Coordinates of C-alpha atoms and ligand atoms in Angstrom, one line a residue:
M1 CA 47.1 -66.4 36.8
S2 CA 45.3 -63.3 38.1
H3 CA 41.5 -63.0 38.5
K4 CA 39.4 -60.1 39.3
G5 CA 36.1 -60.5 41.2
I6 CA 33.9 -58.2 43.6
A7 CA 35.7 -57.5 46.7
A8 CA 33.7 -58.8 49.5
S9 CA 35.5 -58.7 52.8
P10 CA 38.9 -57.0 53.3
G11 CA 42.0 -58.7 54.1
I12 CA 44.8 -60.4 52.3
V13 CA 45.4 -64.3 52.7
I14 CA 47.7 -66.9 51.0
G15 CA 47.1 -70.4 51.2
R16 CA 46.2 -73.8 49.6
A17 CA 42.9 -74.0 47.6
L18 CA 40.0 -76.0 49.3
L19 CA 37.9 -76.6 46.2
L20 CA 34.1 -77.4 47.2
D21 CA 32.2 -79.7 44.9
R22 CA 29.3 -78.2 42.9
D23 CA 26.4 -80.5 42.9
D24 CA 26.5 -81.5 39.2
L25 CA 26.7 -85.3 39.5
T26 CA 26.5 -87.1 36.3
I27 CA 24.7 -90.5 36.8
P28 CA 25.9 -93.3 34.4
K29 CA 23.0 -95.4 33.2
H30 CA 24.9 -98.5 31.7
E31 CA 23.5 -102.1 31.9
I32 CA 25.1 -104.7 33.8
K33 CA 25.4 -108.5 33.5
E34 CA 23.6 -110.9 35.7
E35 CA 26.8 -112.2 36.9
D36 CA 27.8 -108.7 38.2
L37 CA 24.7 -108.4 40.4
P38 CA 26.4 -109.3 43.7
K39 CA 28.9 -106.9 43.1
E40 CA 26.7 -104.2 42.4
I41 CA 24.9 -105.0 45.4
A42 CA 28.3 -104.8 47.5
R43 CA 29.1 -101.5 46.0
F44 CA 25.8 -100.3 47.2
E45 CA 26.3 -101.4 50.7
D46 CA 29.8 -100.2 50.8
A47 CA 28.5 -96.6 49.7
L48 CA 25.8 -96.8 52.5
I49 CA 28.5 -97.7 55.1
K50 CA 30.8 -95.0 54.1
T51 CA 28.2 -92.4 53.9
R52 CA 26.9 -93.4 57.4
K53 CA 30.5 -93.2 58.7
E54 CA 31.0 -89.7 57.2
M55 CA 27.7 -88.5 58.5
I56 CA 28.6 -89.5 62.0
E57 CA 31.7 -87.8 61.8
M58 CA 30.2 -84.8 60.7
Q59 CA 27.7 -85.0 63.4
T60 CA 30.2 -85.3 66.0
R61 CA 32.1 -82.3 65.0
I62 CA 29.2 -80.1 64.6
E63 CA 28.2 -81.3 68.0
D64 CA 31.4 -80.1 69.6
K65 CA 31.3 -77.0 67.7
M66 CA 27.8 -75.9 67.9
G67 CA 25.9 -77.8 70.2
T68 CA 23.5 -80.6 70.3
K69 CA 20.5 -78.7 68.5
H70 CA 22.5 -78.0 65.2
A71 CA 23.8 -81.6 65.1
E72 CA 20.2 -83.2 65.4
I73 CA 19.6 -82.5 61.7
F74 CA 21.8 -85.6 61.1
D75 CA 19.8 -87.9 62.9
A76 CA 17.0 -87.5 60.3
H77 CA 19.5 -87.9 57.4
L78 CA 20.9 -91.3 59.1
L79 CA 17.4 -92.5 59.2
V80 CA 17.2 -92.1 55.6
L81 CA 20.4 -94.2 55.2
E82 CA 18.6 -97.1 56.9
D83 CA 15.4 -96.9 55.4
R84 CA 14.4 -100.6 54.6
M85 CA 12.1 -99.5 51.8
L86 CA 14.5 -97.7 50.0
I87 CA 17.3 -100.1 50.3
E88 CA 14.9 -102.8 49.3
E89 CA 13.4 -101.0 46.4
V90 CA 17.0 -100.4 44.8
I91 CA 17.9 -104.1 45.2
R92 CA 14.9 -105.3 43.8
R93 CA 15.1 -103.1 40.8
L94 CA 18.8 -103.7 40.4
E95 CA 17.7 -107.5 40.1
K96 CA 14.8 -106.5 37.7
E97 CA 16.3 -103.8 35.4
K98 CA 20.1 -104.9 35.5
R99 CA 21.4 -101.2 35.2
C100 CA 24.2 -100.0 37.3
V101 CA 23.6 -99.2 41.0
E102 CA 24.1 -95.5 40.5
F103 CA 21.2 -95.1 38.1
V104 CA 18.8 -97.4 39.9
F105 CA 19.7 -95.7 43.3
Y106 CA 19.2 -92.3 41.7
E107 CA 15.7 -93.4 40.2
S108 CA 14.6 -94.8 43.3
L109 CA 15.6 -91.8 45.4
Q110 CA 13.8 -89.6 43.3
K111 CA 10.5 -91.7 43.6
F112 CA 11.0 -91.8 47.3
A113 CA 11.5 -88.0 47.5
K114 CA 8.5 -87.0 45.4
A115 CA 6.3 -89.4 47.5
F116 CA 7.3 -87.5 50.5
S117 CA 6.9 -84.1 49.2
S118 CA 3.4 -84.6 48.1
I119 CA 2.3 -85.6 51.5
E120 CA 0.1 -83.0 53.3
D121 CA 2.2 -83.1 56.4
E122 CA 4.8 -80.5 57.1
Y123 CA 7.1 -82.9 59.0
L124 CA 7.0 -85.4 56.2
K125 CA 7.4 -83.1 53.4
E126 CA 10.7 -81.9 55.0
R127 CA 12.2 -85.3 54.9
A128 CA 12.0 -85.0 50.9
A129 CA 15.0 -82.6 51.6
D130 CA 16.9 -84.9 53.8
I131 CA 16.3 -87.8 51.2
Q132 CA 17.8 -85.6 48.4
D133 CA 20.7 -84.5 50.6
V134 CA 21.6 -88.0 51.9
G135 CA 21.2 -89.2 48.4
R136 CA 23.8 -86.9 47.0
R137 CA 26.2 -88.2 49.5
V138 CA 25.5 -91.9 48.7
L139 CA 25.8 -91.2 45.1
R140 CA 29.2 -89.3 45.3
N141 CA 30.6 -92.2 47.3
L142 CA 29.3 -94.7 44.6
L143 CA 31.2 -92.6 42.0
G144 CA 34.2 -92.3 43.9
K145 CA 33.8 -88.5 44.0
H146 CA 36.1 -86.7 46.4
H147 CA 33.5 -84.7 48.4
E148 CA 34.4 -81.6 50.4
T149 CA 32.0 -79.4 52.2
L150 CA 32.2 -76.3 54.4
S151 CA 31.5 -78.5 57.6
S152 CA 34.0 -81.3 56.4
I153 CA 37.2 -79.0 55.9
E154 CA 39.8 -79.9 58.4
E155 CA 42.8 -78.2 56.9
K156 CA 43.7 -74.6 56.8
G157 CA 43.2 -73.1 53.5
I158 CA 41.2 -70.9 51.0
V159 CA 37.8 -72.1 50.2
I160 CA 37.0 -72.1 46.4
A161 CA 33.3 -72.6 45.9
Y162 CA 30.4 -71.9 43.1
D163 CA 28.4 -70.4 46.1
L164 CA 28.2 -70.6 49.7
A165 CA 24.8 -70.3 51.1
P166 CA 24.3 -67.6 53.8
S167 CA 23.4 -70.5 56.4
E168 CA 26.6 -72.2 55.8
T169 CA 28.7 -69.2 55.7
V170 CA 27.4 -68.0 59.2
F171 CA 28.7 -71.1 60.9
I172 CA 32.2 -71.3 59.0
N173 CA 34.9 -72.5 61.0
K174 CA 37.6 -69.7 61.3
S175 CA 40.2 -71.7 62.4
F176 CA 40.3 -73.4 59.1
V177 CA 38.9 -71.2 56.5
L178 CA 41.4 -68.5 55.9
G179 CA 39.1 -66.9 53.1
F180 CA 36.8 -67.6 50.5
A181 CA 36.0 -67.1 46.6
T182 CA 33.0 -67.8 44.9
D183 CA 31.7 -68.0 41.2
I184 CA 28.4 -66.0 42.0
G185 CA 27.4 -63.4 44.4
S186 CA 27.8 -59.7 44.8
R187 CA 28.8 -57.4 47.8
T188 CA 25.3 -57.2 49.3
S189 CA 24.7 -60.9 49.2
H190 CA 24.1 -62.1 52.4
T191 CA 27.1 -64.5 52.1
A192 CA 29.3 -61.4 51.5
I193 CA 27.7 -59.5 54.5
I194 CA 28.4 -62.5 56.7
A195 CA 32.2 -62.4 55.6
R196 CA 32.5 -58.8 56.6
S197 CA 30.8 -59.7 60.0
L198 CA 33.1 -62.5 60.7
E199 CA 36.1 -60.6 59.4
I200 CA 36.8 -63.4 56.8
P201 CA 38.6 -62.0 53.6
A202 CA 36.5 -63.0 50.7
I203 CA 35.8 -62.3 46.8
V204 CA 32.6 -63.3 45.1
G205 CA 31.2 -62.7 41.6
L206 CA 34.6 -64.4 39.9
E207 CA 32.1 -66.2 37.7
D208 CA 34.4 -69.4 36.8
I209 CA 37.1 -69.5 39.6
T210 CA 36.0 -73.0 40.3
Q211 CA 37.1 -74.2 36.9
R212 CA 40.3 -72.3 37.1
V213 CA 41.8 -73.7 40.3
E214 CA 42.6 -77.1 41.3
Y215 CA 42.6 -78.6 44.8
G216 CA 45.6 -77.9 46.6
D217 CA 46.8 -74.9 44.1
T218 CA 48.4 -72.1 46.0
I219 CA 46.3 -69.1 46.1
I220 CA 46.6 -65.3 47.0
L221 CA 43.4 -64.0 47.9
D222 CA 43.1 -59.9 47.9
G223 CA 39.7 -59.2 49.6
I224 CA 40.6 -55.6 49.3
H225 CA 40.9 -55.1 45.6
G226 CA 38.8 -58.5 44.6
I227 CA 42.0 -60.0 43.0
I228 CA 42.8 -63.7 43.1
E229 CA 46.2 -65.2 42.1
I230 CA 46.5 -68.7 41.3
N231 CA 49.8 -70.5 41.7
P232 CA 51.7 -67.1 41.9
N233 CA 55.6 -67.1 41.5
E234 CA 57.9 -66.4 44.6
K235 CA 58.1 -62.6 43.5
L236 CA 54.4 -62.3 43.7
I237 CA 54.1 -64.1 46.9
A238 CA 56.7 -61.8 48.2
H239 CA 55.2 -58.4 47.2
Y240 CA 51.7 -59.8 48.7
R241 CA 53.7 -60.8 52.0
E242 CA 54.4 -57.0 52.0
E243 CA 50.7 -55.9 51.0
I244 CA 49.7 -58.1 54.1
K245 CA 51.9 -56.3 56.4
K246 CA 50.7 -53.0 55.2
F247 CA 47.0 -53.9 55.6
E248 CA 48.1 -55.0 59.1
E249 CA 49.6 -51.6 59.9
I250 CA 46.4 -49.9 58.6
T251 CA 44.1 -52.1 60.9
R252 CA 46.6 -51.3 63.7
N253 CA 46.6 -47.5 63.1
L254 CA 42.7 -47.7 62.8
S255 CA 42.2 -49.7 66.2
V256 CA 43.2 -46.3 68.1
F257 CA 39.8 -45.1 66.9
Q258 CA 38.1 -47.9 69.0
T259 CA 38.0 -46.0 72.0
L260 CA 37.4 -42.4 70.5
P261 CA 34.1 -40.9 70.2
A262 CA 32.6 -40.5 66.6
V263 CA 32.4 -36.9 66.2
T264 CA 32.9 -34.3 63.4
T265 CA 35.5 -31.7 63.6
D266 CA 32.7 -29.2 64.2
D267 CA 31.6 -31.3 67.1
H268 CA 28.5 -33.0 65.7
K269 CA 28.1 -36.4 67.5
L270 CA 27.5 -39.5 65.5
K271 CA 26.2 -42.7 66.9
L272 CA 27.9 -45.9 65.3
M273 CA 26.6 -49.4 66.0
A274 CA 27.2 -52.8 64.8
N275 CA 25.3 -55.2 62.5
I276 CA 25.4 -58.9 64.0
E277 CA 24.1 -62.2 62.7
L278 CA 25.0 -64.2 66.0
P279 CA 24.9 -63.4 69.6
S280 CA 28.5 -64.3 69.8
E281 CA 29.4 -61.3 67.6
S282 CA 28.6 -59.0 70.2
D283 CA 32.0 -59.4 71.7
S284 CA 33.5 -58.1 68.5
A285 CA 31.0 -55.2 68.4
L286 CA 32.1 -54.1 72.0
I287 CA 35.9 -54.7 70.9
H288 CA 35.6 -52.3 67.8
G289 CA 33.7 -49.8 70.0
A290 CA 30.2 -50.3 68.9
V291 CA 27.8 -48.0 71.0
G292 CA 25.0 -50.5 70.4
I293 CA 23.7 -53.2 68.1
G294 CA 21.6 -51.4 65.2
L295 CA 20.6 -54.5 63.5
Y296 CA 20.4 -58.1 65.0
R297 CA 19.3 -60.4 62.0
T298 CA 17.9 -63.1 64.0
E299 CA 16.8 -65.2 61.0
F300 CA 20.0 -67.2 61.2
F301 CA 18.8 -68.6 64.2
Y302 CA 16.2 -70.5 62.2
M303 CA 18.7 -72.1 60.1
N304 CA 20.9 -75.3 60.2
R305 CA 18.3 -77.1 62.2
T306 CA 15.3 -79.2 61.6
D307 CA 12.7 -77.7 64.0
L308 CA 11.8 -74.1 65.0
P309 CA 13.4 -72.4 68.0
T310 CA 11.3 -72.5 71.0
E311 CA 10.5 -69.3 72.8
Q312 CA 13.1 -70.4 75.7
E313 CA 15.9 -70.6 73.0
H314 CA 15.1 -67.3 71.5
Y315 CA 14.8 -65.8 75.1
E316 CA 18.2 -67.0 75.9
N317 CA 19.8 -65.8 72.7
Y318 CA 18.4 -62.2 73.1
K319 CA 19.3 -62.2 76.8
I320 CA 22.8 -62.7 75.8
V321 CA 23.1 -59.9 73.5
A322 CA 21.1 -57.7 75.7
D323 CA 23.3 -58.3 78.8
K324 CA 26.5 -58.1 76.8
M325 CA 25.6 -54.7 75.3
Y326 CA 23.7 -53.1 78.2
P327 CA 23.7 -50.2 78.9
H328 CA 23.8 -49.9 75.0
E329 CA 20.6 -50.5 73.0
V330 CA 20.0 -53.6 70.8
V331 CA 17.8 -53.5 67.7
V332 CA 16.3 -56.8 67.1
R333 CA 14.8 -57.2 63.7
T334 CA 12.2 -59.9 63.4
M335 CA 13.2 -62.7 61.2
D336 CA 13.7 -61.8 57.5
L337 CA 13.8 -65.3 55.9
G338 CA 13.4 -65.5 52.2
G339 CA 15.3 -63.9 49.4
D340 CA 18.7 -65.5 49.7
K341 CA 18.2 -67.0 53.0
F342 CA 16.0 -70.1 52.8
L343 CA 14.8 -72.6 55.2
S344 CA 13.7 -76.1 54.1
H345 CA 12.1 -77.3 57.2
L346 CA 9.5 -74.2 57.0
N347 CA 8.5 -75.4 53.7
V348 CA 8.6 -72.2 52.0
P349 CA 7.5 -72.9 48.2
N350 CA 10.5 -72.4 45.6
E351 CA 9.7 -68.9 44.3
L352 CA 10.7 -67.7 40.9
N353 CA 11.4 -64.2 42.2
P354 CA 12.3 -64.7 46.0
F355 CA 13.3 -61.5 47.0
M356 CA 10.1 -60.2 45.8
G357 CA 8.2 -63.2 47.4
W358 CA 6.7 -64.6 50.6
R359 CA 9.7 -63.3 52.8
A360 CA 10.0 -61.4 56.4
I361 CA 7.4 -59.3 57.8
R362 CA 4.7 -61.0 54.9
F363 CA 5.8 -64.4 56.2
S364 CA 5.6 -63.3 59.9
L365 CA 2.1 -62.0 59.4
E366 CA 0.9 -65.1 58.0
K367 CA 2.8 -67.5 60.4
K368 CA 1.7 -65.8 63.6
D369 CA 2.5 -68.4 65.8
I370 CA 6.1 -68.2 64.6
F371 CA 5.9 -64.3 64.9
K372 CA 4.3 -64.2 68.3
T373 CA 7.0 -66.7 69.8
Q374 CA 10.0 -64.3 68.6
L375 CA 7.8 -61.2 69.9
R376 CA 7.4 -63.1 73.4
A377 CA 11.1 -64.0 73.6
I378 CA 12.0 -60.5 72.7
L379 CA 9.8 -59.0 75.4
R380 CA 10.7 -61.2 78.0
A381 CA 14.5 -60.8 77.5
N382 CA 14.0 -56.9 77.6
E383 CA 14.9 -56.9 81.5
H384 CA 17.2 -54.0 81.2
G385 CA 14.8 -52.1 78.7
N386 CA 17.7 -51.8 76.2
L387 CA 16.2 -54.0 73.3
K388 CA 14.0 -52.6 70.4
I389 CA 12.1 -54.3 67.9
L390 CA 12.6 -53.6 64.1
Y391 CA 10.0 -55.1 61.3
P392 CA 11.8 -55.8 58.0
L393 CA 10.4 -55.3 54.5
I394 CA 7.4 -53.0 55.5
T395 CA 5.7 -51.7 52.0
N396 CA 2.5 -50.4 53.3
L397 CA 0.9 -49.1 56.3
E398 CA -1.3 -52.0 56.8
E399 CA 1.3 -54.4 57.5
L400 CA 2.9 -52.0 60.3
I401 CA -0.2 -51.5 62.0
Q402 CA -0.8 -55.2 61.6
A403 CA 2.7 -56.2 63.2
N404 CA 2.1 -53.6 66.1
L405 CA -1.4 -55.1 66.8
V406 CA 0.2 -58.5 67.2
L407 CA 2.8 -56.9 69.3
E408 CA 0.1 -55.6 71.6
V409 CA -1.6 -59.0 71.7
V410 CA 1.6 -60.5 72.7
K411 CA 2.2 -58.2 75.5
K412 CA -1.3 -58.8 77.0
E413 CA -0.7 -62.5 76.8
L414 CA 2.7 -62.2 78.6
I415 CA 1.0 -60.1 81.3
A416 CA -1.8 -62.6 81.7
D417 CA 0.8 -65.3 81.8
G418 CA 2.4 -63.7 84.7
H419 CA 5.4 -62.1 83.2
T420 CA 6.6 -58.6 84.1
I421 CA 7.4 -56.9 80.9
N422 CA 8.5 -53.5 79.8
T423 CA 5.4 -52.5 77.7
D424 CA 6.9 -49.4 76.1
I425 CA 9.4 -51.3 74.0
G426 CA 10.7 -49.1 71.1
V427 CA 9.5 -50.4 67.7
G428 CA 11.0 -49.6 64.2
A429 CA 10.3 -50.1 60.5
M430 CA 13.0 -51.2 58.2
I431 CA 12.8 -48.7 55.1
E432 CA 14.0 -50.8 52.1
V433 CA 11.0 -50.7 49.7
P434 CA 10.7 -47.6 47.5
S435 CA 6.8 -47.5 48.3
A436 CA 7.7 -47.5 52.0
A437 CA 10.2 -44.7 51.4
L438 CA 7.5 -42.7 49.7
I439 CA 5.2 -42.8 52.5
T440 CA 7.6 -42.4 55.5
D441 CA 5.5 -39.4 56.5
L442 CA 2.6 -41.8 56.7
L443 CA 4.6 -44.6 58.6
A444 CA 6.5 -42.4 61.2
P445 CA 3.4 -41.8 63.5
H446 CA 3.4 -45.7 64.0
V447 CA 6.9 -46.3 64.9
D448 CA 9.6 -44.9 67.3
F449 CA 12.5 -45.2 64.5
F450 CA 13.3 -45.8 61.0
S451 CA 16.3 -48.1 59.8
I452 CA 17.3 -47.6 56.2
G453 CA 18.0 -50.9 54.7
T454 CA 19.9 -49.7 51.5
N455 CA 20.8 -53.3 50.4
D456 CA 17.2 -53.9 49.6
L457 CA 16.2 -50.4 49.0
I458 CA 19.0 -49.9 46.2
Q459 CA 18.0 -53.5 44.5
Y460 CA 14.2 -52.5 44.3
A461 CA 14.8 -48.9 43.4
L462 CA 17.3 -49.7 40.6
A463 CA 15.5 -53.2 39.6
V464 CA 19.1 -54.6 40.3
D465 CA 19.2 -58.2 41.8
R466 CA 21.3 -57.5 44.7
V467 CA 23.1 -60.9 44.4
N468 CA 23.6 -61.2 40.7
E469 CA 27.2 -60.4 39.9
H470 CA 26.6 -59.9 36.0
I471 CA 24.6 -56.7 36.9
A472 CA 26.4 -55.8 39.9
Y473 CA 27.8 -52.6 38.0
L474 CA 24.4 -51.4 38.0
Y475 CA 24.0 -51.5 41.6
D476 CA 24.7 -47.9 42.4
P477 CA 24.2 -46.3 45.6
A478 CA 25.1 -43.0 44.2
H479 CA 22.5 -43.1 41.7
P480 CA 20.6 -39.8 42.0
G481 CA 17.3 -41.6 42.4
V482 CA 18.7 -43.6 45.5
L483 CA 20.1 -40.6 47.1
R484 CA 16.7 -38.7 46.9
F485 CA 14.9 -41.7 48.6
I486 CA 17.6 -41.5 51.3
D487 CA 17.0 -37.9 51.9
K488 CA 13.5 -38.0 52.0
I489 CA 13.3 -40.9 54.5
I490 CA 15.8 -38.9 56.7
R491 CA 14.0 -35.4 56.4
D492 CA 10.5 -37.3 57.0
A493 CA 12.0 -38.9 60.4
K494 CA 13.3 -35.6 61.4
D495 CA 9.9 -33.8 60.7
A496 CA 8.1 -36.6 62.6
N497 CA 10.7 -36.2 65.4
I498 CA 11.5 -40.0 65.3
R499 CA 15.0 -41.5 65.1
V500 CA 16.5 -42.5 61.8
A501 CA 19.6 -45.0 61.4
M502 CA 21.1 -46.7 58.2
C503 CA 21.9 -50.2 58.4
G504 CA 22.3 -51.2 54.9
E505 CA 26.0 -51.8 53.6
M506 CA 26.2 -48.1 52.1
A507 CA 26.7 -47.1 55.6
S508 CA 29.9 -48.9 56.0
D509 CA 31.5 -47.5 52.9
P510 CA 33.6 -44.5 53.8
I511 CA 32.8 -42.6 50.4
Y512 CA 29.4 -42.2 51.4
I513 CA 29.8 -41.1 55.0
P514 CA 30.3 -37.4 54.4
L515 CA 27.2 -37.4 52.1
L516 CA 25.0 -39.2 54.5
I517 CA 26.3 -36.6 57.2
G518 CA 25.5 -33.8 54.9
M519 CA 21.7 -35.3 54.6
G520 CA 21.7 -35.1 58.2
L521 CA 21.9 -38.7 59.3
E522 CA 23.4 -39.3 62.6
E523 CA 23.0 -43.0 63.2
F524 CA 24.9 -45.8 61.3
S525 CA 25.0 -49.4 62.1
V526 CA 27.7 -51.5 60.1
P527 CA 29.9 -54.5 60.4
S528 CA 31.9 -54.1 63.5
A529 CA 35.2 -54.0 61.5
F530 CA 34.3 -51.0 59.8
I531 CA 33.5 -48.7 62.8
S532 CA 37.2 -47.6 63.3
E533 CA 37.3 -46.4 59.7
I534 CA 34.2 -44.7 59.8
K535 CA 35.2 -42.9 62.9
K536 CA 38.3 -41.8 61.4
V537 CA 36.5 -40.2 58.2
S538 CA 33.8 -38.6 60.6
R539 CA 36.6 -37.2 62.8
S540 CA 38.4 -35.8 59.7
I541 CA 35.5 -33.6 58.4
S542 CA 33.0 -31.0 59.5
R543 CA 29.3 -31.3 59.2
T544 CA 29.2 -27.9 57.4
E545 CA 31.4 -29.2 54.5
C546 CA 29.4 -32.6 54.4
Q547 CA 26.2 -30.3 53.8
K548 CA 28.0 -28.2 51.2
L549 CA 29.2 -31.5 49.5
W550 CA 25.4 -32.7 49.5
S551 CA 24.1 -29.5 47.9
Q552 CA 26.8 -29.7 45.3
V553 CA 25.8 -33.6 44.7
Q554 CA 22.3 -32.6 44.4
K555 CA 23.0 -30.7 40.9
I556 CA 24.8 -33.6 39.5
S557 CA 22.6 -36.0 37.3
T558 CA 24.6 -39.3 37.1
G559 CA 25.8 -42.0 39.9
K560 CA 29.5 -41.9 38.1
E561 CA 29.9 -38.3 38.2
I562 CA 28.7 -38.2 42.0
Q563 CA 31.0 -41.1 42.9
K564 CA 33.9 -39.2 41.4
I565 CA 33.3 -36.1 43.6
L566 CA 32.9 -38.4 46.7
V567 CA 36.0 -40.3 45.9
E568 CA 37.8 -37.0 45.5
F569 CA 36.4 -35.6 48.7
L570 CA 37.5 -38.5 50.7
R571 CA 40.8 -38.4 49.1
L572 CA 41.5 -35.0 50.1
K573 CA 40.3 -35.2 53.6
V574 CA 41.4 -38.8 54.5
P575 CA 44.1 -39.7 52.0
E576 CA 45.6 -42.6 54.0
L577 CA 42.5 -44.8 53.8
L578 CA 40.9 -47.4 52.9
L579 CA 40.3 -50.9 54.0
Y580 CA 37.6 -51.7 51.5
N581 CA 36.3 -49.8 48.4
S582 CA 34.2 -52.3 46.2
F583 CA 31.1 -50.0 45.5
H584 CA 33.3 -47.7 43.3
G585 CA 35.1 -50.4 41.4
G586 CA 38.4 -50.0 43.4
E587 CA 39.1 -46.3 42.5
L588 CA 40.5 -45.9 46.0
D589 CA 43.6 -47.4 47.1
S590 CA 44.6 -48.8 50.5
T591 CA 47.9 -46.9 50.5
Ligands
PEP1 C1 19.0 -54.2 54.0 O1 18.4 -54.5 53.2 O2 19.6 -53.1 53.8 C2 19.5 -54.8 55.4 C3 20.0 -54.2 56.2 O3 18.7 -55.8 55.3 P1 19.4 -57.3 54.9 O4 20.6 -57.1 54.2 O5 19.3 -58.5 55.8 O6 18.2 -57.7 53.7
MG2 MG1 17.1 -56.2 53.8

């Protein structure tokens, strides 16, 4: 059976379904007889032992793969399993209430977690999340539920899940996970973005794929068109094997562009850089021919751990990227937590509207110590002078001035501490909020460059949640309102004589490349795997015809019509693309 979702990351894979559980455990509440008490207590003890064993195995695996720091989170979890107060409370209530152990354990767990979350101590508050997490594992074992998580996967297959958190996806084990498909999400959710960075084929927003797939089903996942086939017949499998060959051939043909310059037919040069989330991705950026990192999303460094990264850890991370990429530049974006990237241990309250909440620069300016630690490390790691700083989610001039003031203080403090630093490090602002886009002329004097974050700019300009699959059809980069914002940002940057790049996903979609070139954009930062394709596009078109295209588009009133024109333009110029085409509903084909 065939299902259509949102193509999130290109590639076609065939494999067994590894269905991840959704956390919707139903807790029984039945009464038990007096004589069944010892049996209930024994079930409880068995579940604790089993959970402990599972967690130690998981800890060892994570330690081997990612190092001690990331495995330390399990120490806190293991302590919960040994908590005498919790265990004694469960046994006491079992004896008193004579209800099944699942119910008694669940109730006791909630009481404990609540007590911890109300304590005015950041560290103890965090323990509430640990308690809930471990509690769910114990409950699953009590209920005899098979539990598969991303980190426990030990066979090759295609992951099928309700959702994957960006923090999970970034550490996905590529030797087991051939691809993934999720019920929720959209093309610019960070889970989808990371899949493209890691070059893992993926489909999101399938709505109910977890209900349709059984563990072990044979799956074909076509991440180019967003199609998933469940238990296909031999004929369909044979067809897709041919498609895989075609895709490999397209990728092979595109790889010749890795070493060629990005230049239009009328000799206008472009700068193509890579977006990365982890330092290890710099290798792939270089292989794909990136001439710099235009967006290093540093927030993932704060995830999957119980403590904050130290200045030295930050420094080592940035130094790796700075060294690897030298002499190319690396734009380090200060942490952009919040939205769909959460951190349990920073104790950020649950917000109704997290994308408009306490996130990014707002968080950094309030938690100045955390911000300063990061800035110190970036400045220290800038030994070759190729690092730049980028502030996320600037909405007004005050934030930018404040961030720059903190940076100046940090420079002085570092010098006072005896460090030799390069004080004139380049500073940029993400332009990803409509209010900032409208005042780029006022912001420009305070920065060296702008980076256009279309993922957020589009969601705020069009009031379309970027991770909501139900309204993904409204998320339209070709909306004339969005195009006017982008055009204005580019013009204001040029008028102010500062650089401007685009690092949102729109910059990696080939249909928009001619239009952006026509607007005057020269710098693009995209997932590494898309660089060759963009080079191919740019080397097939002249800037003059792109400018004409932009003039033509400015006269059109709807996104749909504009997209049609852009698709036609590209089809004419580069008929044999494309790897990936989801912004425009799969109108282009890969053949
Ligand atoms: C953006 O908003 O376009 C962007 C590049 O940042 P992020 O996707 O991390 O929000
Ligand atoms: Mg953003």
